[in-house]
mmCIF file of C-alpha atoms in Angstrom:
data_model
loop_
_atom_site.group_PDB
_atom_site.id
_atom_site.type_symbol
_atom_site.label_atom_id
_atom_site.label_comp_id
_atom_site.label_asym_id
_atom_site.label_seq_id
_atom_site.Cartn_x
_atom_site.Cartn_y
_atom_site.Cartn_z
ATOM 1 C CA MET A 15 -30.494 51.005 -156.633
ATOM 2 C CA ARG A 16 -32.081 50.286 -160.002
ATOM 3 C CA ALA A 17 -28.905 48.629 -161.302
ATOM 4 C CA ALA A 18 -28.950 46.182 -158.370
ATOM 5 C CA ARG A 19 -32.626 45.483 -159.046
ATOM 6 C CA LEU A 20 -31.957 44.797 -162.739
ATOM 7 C CA ILE A 21 -29.169 42.361 -161.844
ATOM 8 C CA LYS A 22 -31.456 40.617 -159.387
ATOM 9 C CA MET A 23 -34.141 40.353 -162.059
ATOM 10 C CA VAL A 24 -31.708 38.699 -164.480
ATOM 11 C CA LEU A 25 -30.585 36.238 -161.804
ATOM 12 C CA LEU A 26 -34.169 35.402 -160.938
ATOM 13 C CA LEU A 27 -34.996 34.672 -164.561
ATOM 14 C CA GLN A 28 -31.799 32.684 -164.976
ATOM 15 C CA SER A 29 -32.626 30.466 -162.001
ATOM 16 C CA ARG A 30 -36.181 29.635 -163.166
ATOM 17 C CA PRO A 31 -37.752 28.672 -166.511
ATOM 18 C CA SER A 32 -40.107 31.676 -166.408
ATOM 19 C CA MET A 33 -41.757 34.071 -163.977
ATOM 20 C CA THR A 34 -44.930 36.101 -164.147
ATOM 21 C CA ALA A 35 -44.908 39.861 -163.682
ATOM 22 C CA ALA A 36 -46.642 39.401 -160.328
ATOM 23 C CA GLU A 37 -43.985 36.923 -159.148
ATOM 24 C CA LEU A 38 -41.166 39.243 -160.183
ATOM 25 C CA ALA A 39 -42.884 42.212 -158.574
ATOM 26 C CA GLY A 40 -43.156 40.265 -155.319
ATOM 27 C CA GLU A 41 -39.505 39.192 -155.358
ATOM 28 C CA LEU A 42 -38.228 42.647 -156.292
ATOM 29 C CA GLU A 43 -40.704 44.510 -154.054
ATOM 30 C CA VAL A 44 -41.852 46.803 -156.854
ATOM 31 C CA SER A 45 -45.011 47.224 -158.929
ATOM 32 C CA GLU A 46 -45.790 45.148 -162.015
ATOM 33 C CA ARG A 47 -45.485 48.329 -164.057
ATOM 34 C CA THR A 48 -41.910 48.732 -162.815
ATOM 35 C CA VAL A 49 -41.228 45.110 -163.790
ATOM 36 C CA THR A 50 -42.424 45.880 -167.312
ATOM 37 C CA ARG A 51 -40.148 48.919 -167.540
ATOM 38 C CA ASP A 52 -37.165 46.990 -166.155
ATOM 39 C CA ALA A 53 -37.709 44.149 -168.628
ATOM 40 C CA GLN A 54 -37.747 46.686 -171.463
ATOM 41 C CA ALA A 55 -34.548 48.287 -170.165
ATOM 42 C CA LEU A 56 -32.806 44.897 -170.038
ATOM 43 C CA SER A 57 -33.929 44.064 -173.554
ATOM 44 C CA GLU A 58 -32.588 47.382 -174.849
ATOM 45 C CA ALA A 59 -29.286 46.641 -173.092
ATOM 46 C CA GLY A 60 -28.947 43.357 -174.987
ATOM 47 C CA VAL A 61 -30.254 40.931 -172.364
ATOM 48 C CA PRO A 62 -32.706 38.624 -174.211
ATOM 49 C CA VAL A 63 -35.724 38.956 -171.929
ATOM 50 C CA TYR A 64 -38.803 37.604 -173.683
ATOM 51 C CA ALA A 65 -42.323 38.513 -172.596
ATOM 52 C CA GLU A 66 -45.077 35.978 -173.218
ATOM 53 C CA ARG A 67 -48.576 37.428 -173.246
ATOM 54 C CA GLY A 68 -51.750 35.839 -171.915
ATOM 55 C CA ARG A 69 -52.921 34.220 -168.690
ATOM 56 C CA ALA A 70 -50.082 31.659 -168.671
ATOM 57 C CA GLY A 71 -47.526 34.167 -169.868
ATOM 58 C CA GLY A 72 -44.593 35.735 -168.124
ATOM 59 C CA TYR A 73 -40.938 36.598 -168.591
ATOM 60 C CA ARG A 74 -38.060 34.303 -169.479
ATOM 61 C CA LEU A 75 -34.552 34.416 -170.902
ATOM 62 C CA ILE A 76 -34.155 32.978 -174.384
ATOM 63 C CA GLY A 77 -31.276 31.425 -176.269
ATOM 64 C CA GLY A 78 -29.699 29.803 -173.193
ATOM 65 C CA TYR A 79 -28.541 33.223 -171.995
ATOM 66 C CA ARG A 80 -26.436 33.117 -168.835
ATOM 67 C CA THR A 81 -24.996 36.055 -166.978
ATOM 68 C CA ARG A 82 -21.491 36.026 -165.521
ATOM 69 C CA LEU A 83 -22.624 38.058 -162.530
ATOM 70 C CA THR A 84 -22.569 35.032 -160.226
ATOM 71 C CA GLY A 85 -19.425 35.787 -158.219
ATOM 72 C CA LEU A 86 -20.226 36.146 -154.532
ATOM 73 C CA ALA A 87 -19.250 39.271 -152.641
ATOM 74 C CA ARG A 88 -17.660 38.599 -149.242
ATOM 75 C CA GLY A 89 -20.737 39.652 -147.301
ATOM 76 C CA GLU A 90 -22.950 37.472 -149.477
ATOM 77 C CA ALA A 91 -20.687 34.460 -149.012
ATOM 78 C CA GLU A 92 -20.677 34.914 -145.230
ATOM 79 C CA ALA A 93 -24.451 35.306 -145.169
ATOM 80 C CA LEU A 94 -24.850 32.170 -147.270
ATOM 81 C CA PHE A 95 -23.534 30.034 -144.419
ATOM 82 C CA LEU A 96 -26.337 31.420 -142.228
ATOM 83 C CA SER A 97 -29.090 30.947 -144.791
ATOM 84 C CA GLY A 98 -30.664 28.153 -142.754
ATOM 85 C CA VAL A 99 -31.468 30.669 -139.996
ATOM 86 C CA PRO A 100 -33.738 33.200 -141.751
ATOM 87 C CA GLY A 101 -34.952 34.844 -138.558
ATOM 88 C CA ALA A 102 -31.411 35.443 -137.323
ATOM 89 C CA LEU A 103 -30.392 36.860 -140.710
ATOM 90 C CA ARG A 104 -33.305 39.271 -140.643
ATOM 91 C CA GLU A 105 -32.539 40.439 -137.108
ATOM 92 C CA MET A 106 -28.866 41.040 -137.933
ATOM 93 C CA GLY A 107 -29.744 42.993 -141.083
ATOM 94 C CA LEU A 108 -28.275 40.381 -143.454
ATOM 95 C CA GLN A 109 -31.442 39.304 -145.244
ATOM 96 C CA ASP A 110 -30.640 41.170 -148.484
ATOM 97 C CA ALA A 111 -27.091 39.796 -148.636
ATOM 98 C CA ALA A 112 -28.336 36.254 -148.109
ATOM 99 C CA SER A 113 -31.015 36.687 -150.755
ATOM 100 C CA ALA A 114 -28.458 37.916 -153.292
ATOM 101 C CA ALA A 115 -26.107 35.039 -152.487
ATOM 102 C CA HIS A 116 -28.942 32.546 -152.810
ATOM 103 C CA LEU A 117 -29.862 33.892 -156.241
ATOM 104 C CA LYS A 118 -26.275 33.798 -157.475
ATOM 105 C CA VAL A 119 -25.808 30.225 -156.329
ATOM 106 C CA SER A 120 -29.114 29.192 -157.891
ATOM 107 C CA ALA A 121 -28.170 30.867 -161.160
ATOM 108 C CA ALA A 122 -24.834 29.027 -161.244
ATOM 109 C CA LEU A 123 -26.354 25.589 -160.682
ATOM 110 C CA LEU A 124 -27.287 23.191 -163.395
ATOM 111 C CA PRO A 125 -31.009 23.313 -164.260
ATOM 112 C CA SER A 126 -31.515 19.868 -162.724
ATOM 113 C CA LEU A 127 -30.237 21.143 -159.355
ATOM 114 C CA ARG A 128 -32.008 24.473 -159.106
ATOM 115 C CA ASP A 129 -34.784 23.138 -156.938
ATOM 116 C CA ALA A 130 -32.281 22.023 -154.271
ATOM 117 C CA SER A 131 -32.822 25.073 -152.065
ATOM 118 C CA ARG A 132 -36.598 24.723 -152.228
ATOM 119 C CA THR A 133 -36.340 21.017 -151.459
ATOM 120 C CA ALA A 134 -34.161 21.702 -148.412
ATOM 121 C CA ALA A 135 -36.450 24.493 -147.181
ATOM 122 C CA GLN A 136 -39.424 22.150 -147.336
ATOM 123 C CA ARG A 137 -37.628 19.623 -145.139
ATOM 124 C CA PHE A 138 -35.782 21.684 -142.519
ATOM 125 C CA HIS A 139 -36.669 24.810 -140.572
ATOM 126 C CA LEU A 140 -35.002 26.232 -137.465
ATOM 127 C CA ASP A 141 -37.260 27.979 -134.934
ATOM 128 C CA ALA A 142 -34.886 29.299 -132.270
ATOM 129 C CA PRO A 143 -37.087 31.004 -129.623
ATOM 130 C CA ASN A 144 -38.604 29.109 -126.715
ATOM 131 C CA TRP A 145 -42.288 28.227 -126.632
ATOM 132 C CA PHE A 146 -44.643 30.806 -125.141
ATOM 133 C CA ARG A 147 -42.112 33.618 -125.489
ATOM 134 C CA GLU A 148 -42.670 36.543 -127.786
ATOM 135 C CA PRO A 149 -39.404 36.960 -129.729
ATOM 136 C CA GLY A 150 -37.984 40.457 -129.808
ATOM 137 C CA THR A 151 -35.117 41.912 -131.815
ATOM 138 C CA PRO A 152 -32.687 44.053 -129.772
ATOM 139 C CA GLU A 153 -32.539 47.509 -131.290
ATOM 140 C CA LEU A 154 -28.736 47.593 -131.371
ATOM 141 C CA LEU A 155 -28.253 44.086 -132.775
ATOM 142 C CA PRO A 156 -27.573 45.196 -136.400
ATOM 143 C CA ALA A 157 -24.908 47.663 -135.216
ATOM 144 C CA VAL A 158 -23.251 45.003 -133.051
ATOM 145 C CA ALA A 159 -23.441 42.467 -135.901
ATOM 146 C CA ASP A 160 -21.737 44.919 -138.282
ATOM 147 C CA ALA A 161 -18.891 45.361 -135.794
ATOM 148 C CA VAL A 162 -18.559 41.577 -135.414
ATOM 149 C CA TRP A 163 -18.342 41.016 -139.168
ATOM 150 C CA ASP A 164 -15.823 43.856 -139.669
ATOM 151 C CA ASP A 165 -13.642 43.130 -136.587
ATOM 152 C CA ARG A 166 -14.152 46.683 -135.349
ATOM 153 C CA PRO A 167 -13.913 47.578 -131.642
ATOM 154 C CA VAL A 168 -16.936 49.203 -130.040
ATOM 155 C CA ALA A 169 -17.476 51.637 -127.219
ATOM 156 C CA ALA A 170 -20.559 50.312 -125.454
ATOM 157 C CA ARG A 171 -22.835 51.270 -122.595
ATOM 158 C CA TYR A 172 -24.290 48.255 -120.808
ATOM 159 C CA ARG A 173 -26.983 47.875 -118.122
ATOM 160 C CA ARG A 174 -25.876 45.913 -115.084
ATOM 161 C CA GLY A 175 -28.679 45.803 -112.547
ATOM 162 C CA GLN A 176 -29.669 49.385 -111.825
ATOM 163 C CA ASP A 177 -26.383 50.809 -113.105
ATOM 164 C CA GLU A 178 -24.758 51.385 -116.486
ATOM 165 C CA VAL A 179 -21.130 50.603 -117.236
ATOM 166 C CA VAL A 180 -18.971 51.700 -120.159
ATOM 167 C CA ARG A 181 -16.755 49.169 -121.895
ATOM 168 C CA GLU A 182 -14.310 49.151 -124.787
ATOM 169 C CA LEU A 183 -14.980 45.805 -126.434
ATOM 170 C CA GLU A 184 -13.528 43.742 -129.231
ATOM 171 C CA PRO A 185 -16.603 41.859 -130.509
ATOM 172 C CA TYR A 186 -15.711 38.291 -131.474
ATOM 173 C CA GLY A 187 -19.010 36.544 -132.064
ATOM 174 C CA LEU A 188 -22.770 36.441 -131.669
ATOM 175 C CA VAL A 189 -24.769 33.602 -130.137
ATOM 176 C CA LEU A 190 -28.544 33.106 -130.354
ATOM 177 C CA LYS A 191 -29.623 31.012 -127.358
ATOM 178 C CA ALA A 192 -33.309 30.195 -126.834
ATOM 179 C CA GLY A 193 -34.372 33.402 -128.590
ATOM 180 C CA VAL A 194 -31.893 35.636 -126.712
ATOM 181 C CA TRP A 195 -28.897 37.235 -128.453
ATOM 182 C CA TYR A 196 -25.490 37.340 -126.721
ATOM 183 C CA LEU A 197 -22.198 38.991 -127.657
ATOM 184 C CA CYS A 198 -18.915 37.228 -126.915
ATOM 185 C CA ALA A 199 -16.232 39.891 -126.684
ATOM 186 C CA ARG A 200 -12.748 40.603 -125.412
ATOM 187 C CA VAL A 201 -12.339 43.567 -123.086
ATOM 188 C CA ALA A 202 -9.344 45.743 -123.827
ATOM 189 C CA GLY A 203 -7.060 45.818 -120.781
ATOM 190 C CA ALA A 204 -9.039 43.202 -118.814
ATOM 191 C CA GLY A 205 -7.101 41.378 -116.142
ATOM 192 C CA SER A 206 -7.278 37.696 -115.245
ATOM 193 C CA GLY A 207 -10.587 36.427 -113.944
ATOM 194 C CA ALA A 208 -13.912 37.319 -115.495
ATOM 195 C CA GLU A 209 -16.193 40.042 -114.247
ATOM 196 C CA ASP A 210 -19.088 37.664 -114.830
ATOM 197 C CA GLY A 211 -17.604 35.133 -112.441
ATOM 198 C CA GLY A 212 -15.815 32.929 -114.971
ATOM 199 C CA PRO A 213 -12.443 31.358 -114.080
ATOM 200 C CA GLY A 214 -9.123 31.895 -115.762
ATOM 201 C CA GLY A 215 -7.792 29.834 -118.637
ATOM 202 C CA PRO A 216 -7.423 30.579 -122.340
ATOM 203 C CA TYR A 217 -10.700 32.532 -122.401
ATOM 204 C CA ARG A 218 -10.209 34.570 -119.221
ATOM 205 C CA MET A 219 -10.053 37.844 -121.222
ATOM 206 C CA TYR A 220 -13.449 37.244 -122.825
ATOM 207 C CA ARG A 221 -16.910 38.142 -121.528
ATOM 208 C CA VAL A 222 -20.519 37.443 -122.485
ATOM 209 C CA TYR A 223 -23.078 40.257 -122.803
ATOM 210 C CA ARG A 224 -26.794 40.183 -123.516
ATOM 211 C CA ILE A 225 -27.457 42.330 -126.557
ATOM 212 C CA ASP A 226 -30.764 43.647 -125.192
ATOM 213 C CA ARG A 227 -28.893 45.214 -122.271
ATOM 214 C CA PHE A 228 -26.771 47.477 -124.461
ATOM 215 C CA THR A 229 -27.993 51.067 -124.381
ATOM 216 C CA ALA A 230 -25.417 52.512 -126.808
ATOM 217 C CA VAL A 231 -22.875 51.101 -129.246
ATOM 218 C CA ALA A 232 -20.355 53.071 -131.328
ATOM 219 C CA ALA A 233 -17.963 51.230 -133.642
ATOM 220 C CA GLY A 234 -14.385 52.407 -134.058
ATOM 221 C CA GLY A 235 -12.714 53.074 -137.371
ATOM 222 C CA GLU A 236 -9.710 50.767 -137.062
ATOM 223 C CA ARG A 237 -9.955 46.985 -137.057
ATOM 224 C CA PHE A 238 -8.605 45.085 -134.068
ATOM 225 C CA ALA A 239 -6.174 42.179 -134.374
ATOM 226 C CA ARG A 240 -8.376 39.129 -133.977
ATOM 227 C CA ASP A 241 -7.043 36.088 -132.131
ATOM 228 C CA GLU A 242 -7.401 33.401 -134.787
ATOM 229 C CA ASP A 243 -7.231 30.680 -132.125
ATOM 230 C CA PHE A 244 -10.505 31.856 -130.589
ATOM 231 C CA ASP A 245 -13.102 29.085 -130.995
ATOM 232 C CA LEU A 246 -16.597 30.516 -130.585
ATOM 233 C CA PRO A 247 -18.485 27.190 -130.157
ATOM 234 C CA ALA A 248 -15.913 25.933 -127.629
ATOM 235 C CA PHE A 249 -15.960 29.228 -125.717
ATOM 236 C CA TRP A 250 -19.755 29.282 -125.567
ATOM 237 C CA ALA A 251 -19.973 25.657 -124.451
ATOM 238 C CA GLU A 252 -17.472 26.356 -121.655
ATOM 239 C CA ARG A 253 -19.225 29.499 -120.443
ATOM 240 C CA ALA A 254 -22.705 27.965 -120.708
ATOM 241 C CA GLU A 255 -21.604 25.085 -118.477
ATOM 242 C CA GLN A 256 -19.946 27.478 -116.036
ATOM 243 C CA PHE A 257 -23.086 29.605 -115.859
ATOM 244 C CA ALA A 258 -25.382 26.630 -115.306
ATOM 245 C CA ARG A 259 -23.207 25.406 -112.441
ATOM 246 C CA SER A 260 -22.573 28.844 -110.931
ATOM 247 C CA ILE A 261 -26.245 29.484 -110.207
ATOM 248 C CA LEU A 262 -26.725 26.133 -108.436
ATOM 249 C CA ARG A 263 -25.487 27.346 -105.052
ATOM 250 C CA SER A 264 -27.794 25.375 -102.743
ATOM 251 C CA GLU A 265 -28.645 21.717 -102.175
ATOM 252 C CA VAL A 266 -31.857 19.913 -101.341
ATOM 253 C CA VAL A 267 -32.434 16.297 -100.348
ATOM 254 C CA VAL A 268 -35.521 14.657 -101.837
ATOM 255 C CA ARG A 269 -37.157 11.253 -102.155
ATOM 256 C CA LEU A 270 -38.444 10.340 -105.593
ATOM 257 C CA SER A 271 -40.844 7.684 -106.743
ATOM 258 C CA GLU A 272 -40.062 5.716 -109.891
ATOM 259 C CA ARG A 273 -42.171 8.161 -111.869
ATOM 260 C CA GLY A 274 -40.479 11.080 -110.110
ATOM 261 C CA VAL A 275 -37.048 9.757 -111.111
ATOM 262 C CA ARG A 276 -38.090 9.730 -114.764
ATOM 263 C CA ALA A 277 -39.586 13.230 -114.547
ATOM 264 C CA LEU A 278 -36.791 14.934 -112.570
ATOM 265 C CA PRO A 279 -34.571 15.883 -115.597
ATOM 266 C CA TYR A 280 -37.552 17.711 -117.095
ATOM 267 C CA ALA A 281 -38.261 19.686 -113.933
ATOM 268 C CA VAL A 282 -34.750 20.921 -113.041
ATOM 269 C CA ASP A 283 -31.400 21.334 -114.797
ATOM 270 C CA ALA A 284 -31.100 18.095 -116.767
ATOM 271 C CA THR A 285 -27.329 17.657 -116.351
ATOM 272 C CA SER A 286 -27.458 18.198 -112.586
ATOM 273 C CA ALA A 287 -30.432 15.851 -112.290
ATOM 274 C CA ARG A 288 -28.673 13.054 -114.146
ATOM 275 C CA GLU A 289 -25.508 13.468 -112.076
ATOM 276 C CA ALA A 290 -27.493 13.464 -108.822
ATOM 277 C CA LEU A 291 -29.444 10.359 -109.826
ATOM 278 C CA SER A 292 -26.272 8.524 -110.822
ATOM 279 C CA ALA A 293 -24.818 9.227 -107.370
ATOM 280 C CA ALA A 294 -27.955 8.110 -105.533
ATOM 281 C CA GLY A 295 -28.137 4.869 -103.612
ATOM 282 C CA ALA A 296 -30.482 1.937 -104.135
ATOM 283 C CA PRO A 297 -34.268 2.413 -103.827
ATOM 284 C CA ASP A 298 -35.772 1.970 -100.355
ATOM 285 C CA ALA A 299 -38.435 -0.561 -99.382
ATOM 286 C CA ASP A 300 -41.106 1.556 -101.067
ATOM 287 C CA GLY A 301 -39.131 1.794 -104.284
ATOM 288 C CA TRP A 302 -38.271 5.471 -103.692
ATOM 289 C CA VAL A 303 -34.770 6.929 -104.279
ATOM 290 C CA THR A 304 -33.139 9.551 -102.057
ATOM 291 C CA VAL A 305 -31.234 12.198 -104.041
ATOM 292 C CA THR A 306 -29.078 15.197 -103.096
ATOM 293 C CA LEU A 307 -29.815 17.779 -105.769
ATOM 294 C CA PRO A 308 -28.027 21.114 -106.466
ATOM 295 C CA VAL A 309 -30.503 23.975 -106.941
ATOM 296 C CA GLU A 310 -30.424 27.719 -107.448
ATOM 297 C CA SER A 311 -32.360 28.545 -104.257
ATOM 298 C CA GLU A 312 -35.119 27.192 -102.043
ATOM 299 C CA GLU A 313 -37.660 29.396 -103.805
ATOM 300 C CA VAL A 314 -36.634 28.180 -107.261
ATOM 301 C CA ALA A 315 -36.510 24.570 -106.033
ATOM 302 C CA HIS A 316 -40.049 24.904 -104.697
ATOM 303 C CA THR A 317 -41.293 26.143 -108.060
ATOM 304 C CA GLN A 318 -39.474 23.448 -110.014
ATOM 305 C CA LEU A 319 -40.229 20.484 -107.772
ATOM 306 C CA THR A 320 -43.890 21.412 -107.343
ATOM 307 C CA GLY A 321 -44.352 20.205 -110.903
ATOM 308 C CA LEU A 322 -43.575 16.656 -109.745
ATOM 309 C CA GLY A 323 -46.608 16.672 -107.434
ATOM 310 C CA PRO A 324 -46.856 13.612 -105.161
ATOM 311 C CA GLU A 325 -43.903 11.926 -106.873
ATOM 312 C CA VAL A 326 -41.409 13.872 -104.727
ATOM 313 C CA GLU A 327 -40.929 14.369 -100.981
ATOM 314 C CA VAL A 328 -38.543 17.039 -99.695
ATOM 315 C CA LEU A 329 -36.467 15.832 -96.743
ATOM 316 C CA ALA A 330 -34.128 18.828 -96.317
ATOM 317 C CA PRO A 331 -33.663 21.663 -95.723
ATOM 318 C CA GLY A 332 -36.405 22.079 -93.171
ATOM 319 C CA GLY A 333 -37.494 25.444 -94.542
ATOM 320 C CA LEU A 334 -38.216 24.004 -97.964
ATOM 321 C CA ARG A 335 -40.020 21.005 -96.472
ATOM 322 C CA GLU A 336 -42.252 23.365 -94.472
ATOM 323 C CA ARG A 337 -42.908 25.412 -97.615
ATOM 324 C CA PHE A 338 -44.157 22.256 -99.357
ATOM 325 C CA ALA A 339 -46.234 21.361 -96.299
ATOM 326 C CA ARG A 340 -47.965 24.764 -96.426
ATOM 327 C CA SER A 341 -48.645 24.326 -100.135
ATOM 328 C CA ALA A 342 -50.069 20.861 -99.487
ATOM 329 C CA ARG A 343 -52.393 22.206 -96.758
ATOM 330 C CA ARG A 344 -53.634 24.957 -99.059
ATOM 331 C CA LEU A 345 -54.285 22.457 -101.850
ATOM 332 C CA ALA A 346 -56.107 20.154 -99.459
ATOM 333 C CA GLY A 347 -58.269 23.070 -98.355
ATOM 334 C CA LEU A 348 -59.112 24.009 -101.935
ATOM 335 C CA TYR A 349 -60.233 20.500 -102.787
ATOM 336 C CA ALA A 350 -61.724 19.447 -99.433
ATOM 337 C CA ASP A 351 -65.299 19.748 -100.712
ATOM 338 C CA ALA A 352 -64.637 18.265 -104.142
ATOM 339 C CA ASP A 353 -66.850 15.390 -105.253
ATOM 340 C CA PRO A 354 -64.472 12.389 -105.545
ATOM 341 C CA VAL A 355 -66.703 10.814 -108.183
ATOM 342 C CA GLY A 356 -67.249 13.931 -110.244
ATOM 343 C CA THR A 357 -70.384 15.159 -111.939
#
């Protein structure tokens, strides 16, 4: 543990002109007294660490000293490609590996380029979760991530509704979608057709699981033979489209004002809205457009379309139209005594 800390201290000093004891203590997560002892140990080992006293003092390497300990370990190199997603790294348990890789790269750069990472961090940040949703890290995510990185099969227990199922999975990849983690995996011995409703094709043996629904995960000792033709982004794009379309099992017919037409893609599934609008006919005499729109259910459609207010009129089905009529009567009752001028 101390040896790793000493190496990290050397890399930190190599990547910057100088650092105070407080800065080193913060980076290394130790006390300033420990920093002093570590600096002394490095000096005794022949590493030219120089301590400058006083308010503006600190530690630095002298004589152009450069360590050769800049080769990346495999885990560090893999984590480096995810370094733009700090929250995801932390949740998968890869923060330390990414930090070590970052230091080694910084130490290997020319002095004129060492501020590149800071410059990039000041100009780009990825915040994956949706607004108004408290992000949570699934308890078993680090264990699943380890299995993904090592190509190790897992025996998993998974909640499906009120039941739990047991699956032997070959974990291929992780996806973070709107703050929710998913595992893309191949099921050993799975037949054609997906248990989640997906069709056949090159990915028919693969499934998608929400990480927060795993109740137990145990990795096997032997690595599985990974299909090198598996394309995680392509697979996810295919399944995401399938899922979006699979839940749109009903249709509604609506009239939309010009403002309603512009707002529709923000109220319902954007792709379905655009397709429905492109298939719509010309506006009527009032400038309104009649659209046949795929929706998940009448209840969901009521919730979504209510946001359009008076810019939408439901024509069919009759049950949904009556639901809107009841809502309109309730609203009218709430505001019947309102002062139209205001106070």
